[in-house]
């Protein structure tokens, strides 16, 4: 990570786990463990119904934890039963939202064009998008990782002006490493993250590209975080499994300070 130009952000993704009643005990434990002078911002992306409890539990902490959502609908309002808009998330106190996670791309058929609409809805409501991109194992083996990532990044950012880019995080999440216990090597992860920065440079110029936080995600934990985060273009992590336990999440947060 290069802290001269951009923030280090460690974000947890609870996925469809945890109950509203479990949020406060988690927050208290995390607070007890968290170092006072953190070198990174911490975000927890929680299921929609947990957002109010998470905002209340983390608001007063000495070490503020930002609350995020894991998805949103691209429309501002209307007859979309079961969906949640960007304005609802912002009004509930969320500041970040994950967009285009591979589980949504796979199970809910979210395509790059929808990801792009969600990014603009999120920005319009003042939310900070964490845009996930990444290749499957088959795509990696075909040698098309860079082309695929280029397409995912360019489509997701279509129409996004340069002055909004500081509000955006790109998370490189190789699909084959998510929830599998297989982590990309630091070199593999850096190769793609530096490619993402090159794509940003081609779209927005060097100054804007170097200010964007790029995370790695995929079985990141206390054992591998320090090495991944030592790479020049990896500015944080998106952490699934290891964010469910304060003791494990804090190990990744601590690694960001090394
Ligand atoms: C994720 O949910 O984005 C993720 C990276 O999960 P895990 O850390 O469990 O692989």
XYZ file of N, CA and C and ligand atoms in Angstrom:
784
model
N 0.840 -1.198 0.000
C 0.000 0.000 0.000
C 0.879 1.254 0.000
N 0.358 2.274 -0.596
C 1.096 3.518 -0.666
C 0.255 4.589 0.020
N 0.537 4.821 1.302
C -0.328 5.690 2.096
C -0.107 7.180 1.816
N 0.851 7.498 0.947
C 1.054 8.915 0.608
C -0.149 9.469 -0.141
N -0.738 8.644 -0.979
C -1.773 9.148 -1.885
C -3.184 8.672 -1.569
N -3.320 7.584 -0.811
C -4.661 7.018 -0.632
C -4.785 6.330 0.709
N -6.045 6.167 1.115
C -6.371 5.566 2.411
C -6.292 4.049 2.348
N -5.860 3.448 3.428
C -5.962 1.997 3.571
C -7.337 1.712 4.181
N -8.077 0.826 3.555
C -9.428 0.531 4.046
C -9.581 -0.986 4.206
N -9.874 -1.394 5.431
C -10.143 -2.813 5.706
C -11.655 -2.941 5.888
N -12.287 -3.684 4.992
C -13.752 -3.814 5.032
C -14.145 -5.268 5.266
N -15.062 -5.462 6.188
C -15.596 -6.806 6.421
C -16.894 -6.970 5.641
N -17.137 -8.180 5.183
C -18.386 -8.505 4.495
C -19.014 -9.668 5.257
N -20.043 -9.358 6.022
C -20.666 -10.404 6.844
C -21.524 -11.349 6.008
N -21.787 -10.998 4.749
C -22.674 -11.804 3.899
C -24.003 -12.029 4.644
N -24.632 -13.219 4.508
C -25.922 -13.439 5.180
C -25.678 -14.148 6.520
N -24.970 -13.441 7.389
C -24.629 -13.987 8.706
C -24.888 -12.935 9.770
N -25.019 -13.385 10.993
C -25.192 -12.555 12.192
C -26.658 -12.112 12.352
N -27.020 -11.863 13.627
C -28.366 -11.415 13.977
C -28.282 -10.010 14.550
N -29.376 -9.236 14.497
C -29.336 -7.899 15.105
C -28.828 -7.945 16.552
N -29.246 -8.950 17.304
C -28.848 -9.010 18.725
C -27.361 -9.346 18.896
N -26.707 -9.785 17.846
C -25.285 -10.138 17.975
C -24.356 -8.961 17.646
N -24.951 -7.867 17.145
C -24.109 -6.755 16.676
C -23.395 -6.056 17.835
N -24.142 -5.749 18.918
C -23.520 -4.983 20.005
C -22.398 -5.773 20.700
N -22.623 -7.056 21.035
C -21.493 -7.804 21.623
C -20.270 -7.832 20.699
N -20.506 -7.936 19.389
C -19.379 -7.924 18.430
C -18.657 -6.576 18.515
N -19.457 -5.488 18.504
C -18.860 -4.139 18.509
C -18.046 -3.924 19.788
N -18.577 -4.398 20.901
C -17.858 -4.193 22.172
C -16.537 -4.962 22.181
N -16.576 -6.171 21.657
C -15.356 -6.989 21.621
C -14.318 -6.352 20.687
N -14.796 -5.881 19.528
C -13.872 -5.268 18.557
C -13.237 -4.011 19.161
N -14.071 -3.250 19.859
C -13.577 -2.018 20.483
C -12.510 -2.349 21.529
N -12.748 -3.406 22.292
C -11.782 -3.780 23.330
C -10.452 -4.215 22.719
N -10.508 -4.767 21.517
C -9.290 -5.303 20.894
C -8.569 -4.282 20.015
N -9.309 -3.273 19.530
C -8.755 -2.396 18.489
C -7.646 -1.498 19.012
N -6.547 -1.401 18.276
C -5.493 -0.466 18.667
C -5.995 0.979 18.563
N -5.492 1.863 19.437
C -6.000 3.236 19.466
C -5.652 4.016 18.198
N -4.414 3.893 17.754
C -4.010 4.663 16.566
C -3.980 3.762 15.345
N -5.082 3.643 14.721
C -5.154 2.749 13.577
C -4.637 3.427 12.331
N -3.993 2.623 11.523
C -3.458 3.182 10.272
C -4.446 3.040 9.139
N -5.656 2.524 9.446
C -6.600 2.283 8.345
C -8.015 2.648 8.771
N -8.891 2.800 7.778
C -10.320 2.923 8.063
C -10.910 1.519 8.122
N -11.875 1.340 9.007
C -12.539 0.038 9.121
C -13.994 0.197 8.682
N -14.450 -0.747 7.870
C -15.841 -0.749 7.404
C -16.404 -2.131 7.669
N -17.656 -2.194 8.078
C -18.329 -3.497 8.155
C -19.574 -3.446 7.291
N -19.639 -4.307 6.291
C -20.792 -4.361 5.389
C -21.703 -5.475 5.879
N -22.868 -5.077 6.316
C -23.751 -5.994 7.047
C -25.057 -6.167 6.258
N -25.831 -7.221 6.569
C -27.145 -7.356 5.927
C -28.012 -6.130 6.222
N -28.909 -5.815 5.287
C -29.700 -4.579 5.415
C -30.366 -4.424 6.783
N -30.980 -5.495 7.293
C -31.722 -5.350 8.562
C -30.803 -5.113 9.753
N -29.520 -5.321 9.580
C -28.583 -5.096 10.692
C -28.007 -3.678 10.686
N -28.303 -2.912 9.632
C -27.679 -1.586 9.520
C -28.008 -0.678 10.719
N -29.288 -0.538 11.119
C -29.552 0.361 12.263
C -28.801 -0.075 13.523
N -28.789 -1.371 13.806
C -28.088 -1.849 15.007
C -26.592 -1.589 14.888
N -26.043 -1.786 13.686
C -24.603 -1.591 13.508
C -24.241 -0.107 13.617
N -25.061 0.754 13.033
C -24.783 2.197 13.107
C -24.790 2.639 14.578
N -25.785 2.160 15.332
C -25.867 2.541 16.752
C -24.695 1.970 17.541
N -24.339 0.735 17.275
C -23.290 0.085 18.077
C -21.904 0.646 17.790
N -21.651 1.051 16.546
C -20.298 1.499 16.190
C -20.114 3.011 16.218
N -21.227 3.760 16.345
C -21.143 5.221 16.226
C -20.205 5.837 17.257
N -20.361 5.413 18.500
C -19.642 6.093 19.577
C -18.274 5.505 19.869
N -17.885 4.548 19.041
C -16.642 3.894 19.417
C -15.465 4.836 19.234
N -14.496 4.691 20.098
C -13.261 5.482 20.072
C -12.616 5.322 18.691
N -12.663 4.106 18.197
C -12.186 3.842 16.850
C -13.399 3.650 15.968
N -13.768 4.683 15.251
C -15.000 4.603 14.484
C -14.958 3.491 13.429
N -16.058 2.781 13.361
C -16.204 1.774 12.311
C -17.332 2.246 11.408
N -17.055 2.361 10.116
C -18.087 2.781 9.170
C -18.952 1.570 8.818
N -20.228 1.835 8.634
C -21.152 0.742 8.315
C -21.493 0.800 6.828
N -21.491 -0.370 6.213
C -21.835 -0.457 4.797
C -22.904 -1.506 4.563
N -23.498 -1.444 3.361
C -24.450 -2.473 2.938
C -23.743 -3.395 1.933
N -24.445 -4.441 1.542
C -23.825 -5.416 0.629
C -24.432 -5.384 -0.775
N -25.453 -4.540 -0.925
C -26.145 -4.463 -2.209
C -27.141 -3.318 -2.125
N -27.601 -2.847 -3.279
C -28.681 -1.867 -3.326
C -29.400 -2.046 -4.656
N -30.575 -1.458 -4.754
C -31.268 -1.458 -6.042
C -30.871 -0.207 -6.806
N -30.825 -0.310 -8.110
C -30.368 0.819 -8.936
C -31.419 1.895 -9.116
N -32.698 1.582 -8.803
C -33.771 2.564 -8.972
C -33.910 3.431 -7.715
N -34.376 4.666 -7.882
C -34.497 5.542 -6.705
C -35.649 5.164 -5.774
N -36.734 4.651 -6.332
C -37.897 4.256 -5.514
C -38.881 3.560 -6.451
N -39.968 3.042 -5.896
C -41.010 2.505 -6.768
C -41.386 1.077 -6.469
N -42.067 0.457 -7.447
C -42.647 -0.875 -7.251
C -41.592 -1.959 -7.503
N -40.704 -2.117 -6.545
C -39.641 -3.129 -6.641
C -39.637 -3.903 -5.321
N -40.648 -4.722 -5.162
C -40.889 -5.408 -3.890
C -39.631 -6.125 -3.383
N -39.331 -5.854 -2.137
C -38.204 -6.542 -1.503
C -36.867 -5.857 -1.702
N -36.842 -4.780 -2.468
C -35.564 -4.122 -2.769
C -35.312 -2.926 -1.838
N -34.078 -2.453 -1.842
C -33.658 -1.357 -0.967
C -32.888 -0.338 -1.804
N -33.266 0.941 -1.677
C -32.635 1.975 -2.507
C -31.408 2.585 -1.831
N -30.640 3.315 -2.625
C -29.462 4.014 -2.107
C -29.859 5.026 -1.036
N -30.947 5.770 -1.288
C -31.370 6.787 -0.314
C -31.762 6.147 1.019
N -32.402 4.979 0.948
C -32.760 4.284 2.203
C -31.514 3.907 2.995
N -30.506 3.415 2.294
C -29.269 3.009 2.981
C -28.595 4.220 3.619
N -28.523 5.308 2.850
C -27.858 6.505 3.374
C -28.622 7.051 4.573
N -29.956 7.061 4.472
C -30.764 7.590 5.564
C -30.660 6.723 6.824
N -30.422 5.428 6.610
C -30.266 4.519 7.752
C -28.883 4.625 8.383
N -27.983 5.375 7.737
C -26.661 5.608 8.342
C -25.523 4.844 7.692
N -25.811 4.110 6.602
C -24.713 3.425 5.907
C -23.885 4.456 5.152
N -22.581 4.208 5.054
C -21.742 5.118 4.274
C -21.102 4.422 3.072
N -21.022 3.104 3.115
C -20.436 2.333 2.006
C -21.461 1.335 1.484
N -21.249 0.851 0.278
C -22.066 -0.264 -0.225
C -21.221 -1.098 -1.195
N -21.253 -2.402 -0.969
C -20.568 -3.321 -1.901
C -21.434 -3.443 -3.154
N -20.809 -3.375 -4.310
C -21.555 -3.509 -5.571
C -20.834 -4.524 -6.463
N -21.625 -5.445 -7.027
C -21.060 -6.398 -7.988
C -20.241 -7.509 -7.358
N -20.535 -7.853 -6.100
C -19.832 -8.991 -5.482
C -20.056 -10.231 -6.342
N -19.082 -11.102 -6.398
C -19.195 -12.269 -7.305
C -20.383 -13.150 -6.934
N -20.754 -13.156 -5.641
C -21.935 -13.965 -5.274
C -23.200 -13.373 -5.884
N -23.258 -12.072 -6.007
C -24.423 -11.444 -6.660
C -24.354 -11.646 -8.177
N -23.148 -11.587 -8.711
C -23.022 -11.815 -10.156
C -23.429 -13.255 -10.485
N -23.052 -14.198 -9.624
C -23.325 -15.611 -9.905
C -24.768 -15.997 -9.572
N -25.222 -15.688 -8.356
C -26.536 -16.190 -7.915
C -27.696 -15.292 -8.346
N -27.413 -14.020 -8.617
C -28.502 -13.087 -8.942
C -28.314 -12.480 -10.330
N -27.420 -13.073 -11.084
C -27.166 -12.710 -12.496
C -26.930 -11.213 -12.694
N -26.200 -10.610 -11.792
C -25.896 -9.180 -11.964
C -24.794 -9.001 -12.998
N -25.102 -8.259 -14.024
C -24.153 -8.038 -15.113
C -23.459 -6.686 -14.914
N -22.408 -6.467 -15.697
C -21.631 -5.228 -15.560
C -22.490 -3.970 -15.742
N -23.482 -4.042 -16.647
C -24.305 -2.851 -16.892
C -25.125 -2.481 -15.653
N -25.629 -3.492 -14.949
C -26.387 -3.225 -13.709
C -25.442 -2.700 -12.627
N -24.251 -3.275 -12.591
C -23.253 -2.801 -11.629
C -23.043 -1.301 -11.841
N -22.931 -0.897 -13.095
C -22.734 0.515 -13.416
C -23.914 1.371 -12.935
N -25.142 0.883 -13.145
C -26.317 1.656 -12.687
C -26.321 1.762 -11.163
N -25.902 0.690 -10.491
C -25.869 0.712 -9.023
C -24.797 1.679 -8.521
N -23.671 1.734 -9.226
C -22.603 2.664 -8.832
C -23.133 4.083 -8.913
N -23.839 4.409 -9.993
C -24.302 5.797 -10.081
C -25.414 6.081 -9.091
N -26.255 5.094 -8.782
C -27.279 5.301 -7.738
C -26.605 5.540 -6.386
N -25.589 4.759 -6.084
C -24.899 4.903 -4.793
C -24.243 6.277 -4.678
N -23.529 6.678 -5.715
C -22.850 7.984 -5.680
C -23.872 9.112 -5.547
N -25.000 8.956 -6.228
C -26.042 9.984 -6.181
C -26.599 10.192 -4.777
N -26.558 9.137 -3.961
C -27.067 9.245 -2.590
C -25.951 9.532 -1.591
N -24.741 9.743 -2.101
C -23.623 10.064 -1.200
C -22.965 8.844 -0.577
N -23.296 7.642 -1.080
C -22.659 6.426 -0.562
C -21.324 6.193 -1.271
N -20.435 5.458 -0.620
C -19.150 5.122 -1.227
C -19.199 3.689 -1.743
N -19.173 3.494 -3.058
C -19.240 2.132 -3.601
C -17.922 1.367 -3.427
N -18.039 0.108 -3.061
C -16.900 -0.825 -3.111
C -17.224 -1.766 -4.270
N -16.588 -1.517 -5.417
C -16.940 -2.245 -6.645
C -16.063 -3.496 -6.757
N -16.714 -4.662 -6.789
C -15.955 -5.917 -6.856
C -15.767 -6.368 -8.301
N -14.546 -6.750 -8.613
C -14.243 -7.328 -9.927
C -13.372 -8.558 -9.687
N -13.386 -9.471 -10.640
C -12.536 -10.657 -10.467
C -12.891 -11.739 -11.454
N -11.917 -12.612 -11.673
C -12.074 -13.671 -12.670
C -12.336 -15.017 -12.005
N -12.981 -15.922 -12.742
C -13.136 -17.302 -12.267
C -11.835 -18.051 -12.569
N -11.729 -19.250 -12.039
C -10.536 -20.055 -12.303
C -10.436 -20.376 -13.797
N -11.592 -20.685 -14.415
C -11.579 -21.020 -15.847
C -11.091 -19.827 -16.667
N -11.529 -18.631 -16.304
C -11.091 -17.427 -17.035
C -9.594 -17.192 -16.838
N -9.103 -17.426 -15.618
C -7.652 -17.273 -15.374
C -6.879 -18.264 -16.236
N -7.380 -19.504 -16.264
C -6.647 -20.528 -17.018
C -6.680 -20.272 -18.526
N -7.713 -19.572 -18.976
C -7.783 -19.205 -20.400
C -6.865 -18.020 -20.732
N -6.331 -17.384 -19.690
C -5.419 -16.250 -19.916
C -6.141 -14.951 -20.230
N -7.418 -14.844 -19.790
C -8.172 -13.630 -20.148
C -8.424 -12.721 -18.936
N -7.680 -12.962 -17.843
C -7.919 -12.178 -16.619
C -7.846 -10.668 -16.877
N -6.762 -10.206 -17.486
C -6.592 -8.760 -17.663
C -7.705 -8.154 -18.525
N -8.054 -8.859 -19.607
C -9.107 -8.326 -20.494
C -10.441 -8.259 -19.754
N -10.721 -9.312 -18.994
C -11.990 -9.345 -18.260
C -12.059 -8.232 -17.208
N -10.962 -8.070 -16.475
C -10.920 -7.030 -15.434
C -11.053 -5.644 -16.078
N -10.396 -5.455 -17.209
C -10.500 -4.166 -17.915
C -11.966 -3.880 -18.237
N -12.645 -4.879 -18.772
C -14.051 -4.696 -19.149
C -14.912 -4.417 -17.908
N -14.690 -5.184 -16.844
C -15.491 -4.993 -15.623
C -15.288 -3.588 -15.054
N -14.026 -3.143 -15.009
C -13.737 -1.826 -14.421
C -14.309 -0.720 -15.313
N -14.049 -0.821 -16.618
C -14.510 0.254 -17.522
C -16.032 0.342 -17.534
N -16.710 -0.797 -17.559
C -18.177 -0.746 -17.601
C -18.729 -0.225 -16.280
N -18.181 -0.691 -15.172
C -18.680 -0.245 -13.864
C -18.552 1.261 -13.703
N -17.494 1.833 -14.307
C -17.215 3.263 -14.107
C -17.733 4.143 -15.238
N -18.432 3.537 -16.185
C -18.909 4.330 -17.321
C -19.760 5.516 -16.828
N -19.402 6.704 -17.241
C -20.153 7.904 -16.849
C -19.774 8.461 -15.484
N -18.853 7.810 -14.769
C -18.454 8.331 -13.442
C -17.378 9.395 -13.651
N -17.618 10.623 -13.211
C -16.620 11.682 -13.426
C -15.415 11.532 -12.501
N -14.300 12.111 -12.923
C -13.044 11.987 -12.161
C -13.192 12.478 -10.719
N -13.994 13.532 -10.529
C -14.073 14.085 -9.166
C -14.822 13.167 -8.199
N -15.432 12.111 -8.685
C -16.090 11.136 -7.783
C -15.178 9.956 -7.462
N -14.045 9.859 -8.142
C -13.237 8.648 -8.010
C -12.625 8.476 -6.622
N -12.399 9.557 -5.905
C -11.869 9.428 -4.545
C -12.868 8.746 -3.616
N -14.142 8.713 -4.020
C -15.174 8.102 -3.192
C -15.347 6.615 -3.504
N -14.601 6.155 -4.505
C -14.803 4.784 -4.969
C -13.652 3.885 -4.543
N -14.006 2.657 -4.146
C -13.003 1.626 -3.876
C -13.226 0.519 -4.901
N -12.135 0.026 -5.460
C -12.239 -1.154 -6.325
C -11.682 -2.334 -5.525
N -12.451 -3.412 -5.449
C -11.971 -4.612 -4.746
C -11.689 -5.700 -5.780
N -10.421 -6.101 -5.854
C -10.087 -7.228 -6.741
C -10.313 -8.518 -5.963
N -11.291 -9.279 -6.412
C -11.634 -10.519 -5.717
C -11.663 -11.681 -6.717
N -10.551 -12.398 -6.845
C -10.587 -13.566 -7.724
C -11.643 -14.549 -7.213
N -12.570 -14.934 -8.083
C -13.713 -15.739 -7.639
C -13.239 -17.058 -7.024
N -12.147 -17.587 -7.551
C -11.629 -18.868 -7.069
C -11.028 -18.785 -5.664
N -10.873 -17.565 -5.148
C -10.274 -17.408 -3.819
C -11.307 -17.030 -2.760
N -12.564 -16.797 -3.169
C -13.558 -16.318 -2.199
C -14.188 -17.491 -1.457
N -14.008 -17.483 -0.146
C -14.627 -18.502 0.704
C -14.071 -19.900 0.485
N -12.941 -19.999 -0.207
C -12.394 -21.319 -0.538
C -11.179 -21.670 0.300
N -10.642 -20.674 1.013
C -9.397 -20.905 1.742
C -8.176 -20.767 0.833
N -8.404 -20.631 -0.492
C -7.275 -20.428 -1.423
C -7.051 -18.935 -1.580
N -5.868 -18.462 -1.251
C -5.589 -17.033 -1.427
C -4.717 -16.861 -2.661
N -4.937 -15.791 -3.390
C -3.989 -15.465 -4.468
C -2.654 -15.160 -3.796
N -1.556 -15.484 -4.448
C -0.272 -15.076 -3.874
C -0.209 -13.548 -3.921
N 0.658 -12.982 -3.104
C 0.779 -11.525 -3.090
C 1.154 -11.024 -4.495
N 1.978 -11.792 -5.198
C 2.406 -11.369 -6.552
C 1.232 -11.427 -7.530
N 0.432 -12.505 -7.452
C -0.745 -12.610 -8.341
C -1.709 -11.456 -8.078
N -1.949 -11.178 -6.794
C -2.890 -10.117 -6.437
C -2.364 -8.758 -6.878
N -1.065 -8.530 -6.664
C -0.469 -7.245 -7.049
C -0.527 -7.048 -8.567
N -0.292 -8.125 -9.291
C -0.299 -8.022 -10.758
C -1.654 -7.477 -11.242
N -2.744 -8.023 -10.681
C -4.065 -7.579 -11.146
C -4.390 -6.190 -10.574
N -4.036 -5.950 -9.316
C -4.335 -4.618 -8.737
C -3.567 -3.529 -9.481
N -2.337 -3.834 -9.893
C -1.598 -2.805 -10.636
C -2.189 -2.653 -12.041
N -2.741 -3.725 -12.584
C -3.441 -3.606 -13.873
C -4.683 -2.711 -13.717
N -5.407 -2.907 -12.599
C -6.596 -2.066 -12.351
C -6.178 -0.592 -12.300
N -5.036 -0.327 -11.627
C -4.614 1.075 -11.540
C -4.238 1.611 -12.928
N -3.676 0.740 -13.751
C -3.337 1.185 -15.120
C -4.616 1.508 -15.899
N -5.664 0.711 -15.693
C -6.940 0.996 -16.369
C -7.473 2.352 -15.867
N -7.383 2.579 -14.562
C -7.855 3.860 -13.999
C -7.042 5.023 -14.578
N -5.734 4.773 -14.734
C -4.861 5.824 -15.302
C -5.296 6.155 -16.726
N -5.631 5.107 -17.492
C -6.034 5.351 -18.891
C -7.371 6.095 -18.948
N -8.212 5.894 -17.934
C -9.526 6.554 -17.934
C -9.472 7.962 -17.361
N -8.662 8.138 -16.293
C -8.751 9.383 -15.519
C -7.439 10.143 -15.360
N -6.321 9.538 -15.808
C -5.026 10.187 -15.613
C -4.352 9.704 -14.329
N -3.047 9.981 -14.248
C -2.225 9.419 -13.174
C -2.605 9.928 -11.788
N -2.908 11.227 -11.689
C -3.182 11.810 -10.386
C -4.429 11.183 -9.731
N -5.488 11.024 -10.536
C -6.705 10.424 -10.004
C -6.476 8.939 -9.709
N -5.791 8.245 -10.625
C -5.587 6.799 -10.457
C -4.827 6.497 -9.170
N -3.855 7.315 -8.824
C -3.063 6.998 -7.633
C -3.812 7.313 -6.336
N -4.947 8.013 -6.446
C -5.719 8.345 -5.240
C -6.808 7.316 -4.936
N -6.968 6.323 -5.811
C -8.061 5.355 -5.604
C -7.569 4.169 -4.768
N -8.339 3.838 -3.748
C -8.030 2.673 -2.913
C -8.432 1.404 -3.658
N -7.485 0.475 -3.786
C -7.763 -0.817 -4.421
C -7.535 -1.913 -3.368
N -8.587 -2.687 -3.128
C -8.483 -3.751 -2.123
C -8.268 -5.098 -2.801
N -7.715 -6.017 -2.020
C -7.721 -7.426 -2.420
C -8.732 -8.144 -1.529
N -9.460 -9.095 -2.090
C -10.362 -9.932 -1.285
C -10.323 -11.355 -1.774
N -10.365 -12.286 -0.837
C -10.343 -13.710 -1.177
C -9.535 -14.455 -0.132
N -10.270 -14.949 0.891
C -9.636 -15.723 1.972
C -8.483 -14.970 2.635
N -8.641 -13.650 2.769
C -7.627 -12.867 3.485
C -7.817 -13.102 4.978
N -6.700 -13.224 5.696
C -6.783 -13.437 7.147
C -5.506 -12.930 7.809
N -5.447 -13.117 9.135
C -4.299 -12.607 9.882
C -2.978 -13.200 9.433
N -3.023 -14.373 8.821
C -1.789 -15.044 8.413
C -1.238 -14.546 7.085
N -2.093 -14.039 6.223
C -1.591 -13.636 4.898
C -1.741 -12.127 4.623
N -2.431 -11.416 5.521
C -2.752 -10.011 5.239
C -1.509 -9.132 5.114
N -0.544 -9.317 6.001
C 0.610 -8.402 5.996
C 1.342 -8.467 4.662
N 1.520 -9.677 4.136
C 2.241 -9.803 2.869
C 1.438 -9.179 1.718
N 0.125 -9.471 1.705
C -0.709 -8.892 0.635
C -0.685 -7.363 0.716
N -0.816 -6.845 1.930
C -0.912 -5.392 2.101
C 0.434 -4.687 1.906
N 1.510 -5.464 1.851
C 2.814 -4.831 1.632
C 3.026 -4.500 0.150
N 2.134 -5.003 -0.714
C 2.310 -4.764 -2.154
C 1.901 -3.317 -2.486
N 2.588 -2.688 -3.448
C 2.366 -1.253 -3.684
C 0.957 -0.871 -4.115
N 0.259 -1.764 -4.841
C -1.070 -1.381 -5.331
C -2.213 -2.024 -4.548
N -1.905 -2.662 -3.428
C -2.973 -3.251 -2.599
C -3.143 -2.363 -1.369
N -4.283 -1.680 -1.306
C -4.488 -0.634 -0.286
C -5.514 -1.043 0.757
N -5.746 -2.334 0.893
C -6.725 -2.752 1.880
C -7.278 -4.106 1.514
N -8.279 -4.521 2.272
C -8.843 -5.844 2.024
C -10.344 -5.839 2.173
N -10.979 -6.758 1.437
C -12.401 -7.053 1.642
C -12.425 -8.465 2.203
N -12.929 -8.569 3.418
C -12.747 -9.802 4.184
C -14.085 -10.415 4.532
N -14.318 -11.620 4.083
C -15.577 -12.308 4.383
C -15.470 -13.076 5.691
N -15.123 -14.350 5.594
C -15.111 -15.256 6.751
C -14.407 -14.686 7.973
N -13.231 -14.131 7.780
C -12.443 -13.660 8.928
C -13.013 -12.396 9.572
N -14.049 -11.794 8.957
C -14.626 -10.597 9.600
C -15.752 -10.968 10.569
N -16.123 -12.247 10.595
C -17.252 -12.651 11.444
C -16.861 -12.785 12.908
N -15.577 -12.868 13.172
C -15.084 -13.014 14.540
C -14.180 -11.825 14.847
N -14.490 -11.029 15.876
C -13.656 -9.852 16.158
C -12.172 -10.207 16.294
N -11.878 -11.334 16.941
C -10.474 -11.726 17.155
C -9.743 -11.930 15.820
N -10.461 -12.480 14.835
C -9.810 -12.727 13.532
C -9.764 -11.448 12.698
N -10.831 -10.658 12.783
C -10.875 -9.420 11.994
C -9.772 -8.467 12.464
N -9.575 -8.429 13.783
C -8.586 -7.491 14.321
C -7.168 -7.859 13.868
N -6.943 -9.133 13.597
C -5.611 -9.542 13.113
C -5.326 -8.913 11.748
N -6.369 -8.827 10.899
C -6.183 -8.209 9.576
C -5.987 -6.701 9.755
N -6.767 -6.107 10.642
C -6.642 -4.665 10.905
C -5.227 -4.349 11.420
N -4.750 -5.205 12.307
C -3.401 -4.993 12.859
C -2.348 -5.108 11.752
N -2.561 -6.040 10.828
C -1.593 -6.223 9.724
C -1.516 -4.969 8.856
N -2.637 -4.238 8.774
C -2.647 -3.011 7.957
C -1.787 -1.927 8.595
N -1.506 -2.062 9.871
C -0.693 -1.057 10.564
C 0.785 -1.382 10.540
N 1.138 -2.537 9.985
C 2.560 -2.955 10.039
C 3.389 -2.285 8.962
C -15.824 -11.757 0.323
O -16.900 -12.067 0.796
O -15.758 -10.767 -0.401
C -14.648 -12.575 0.634
C -13.483 -12.195 0.172
O -14.852 -13.681 1.404
P -13.710 -14.581 2.102
O -12.775 -13.651 2.815
O -14.453 -15.477 3.040
O -13.007 -15.340 1.012
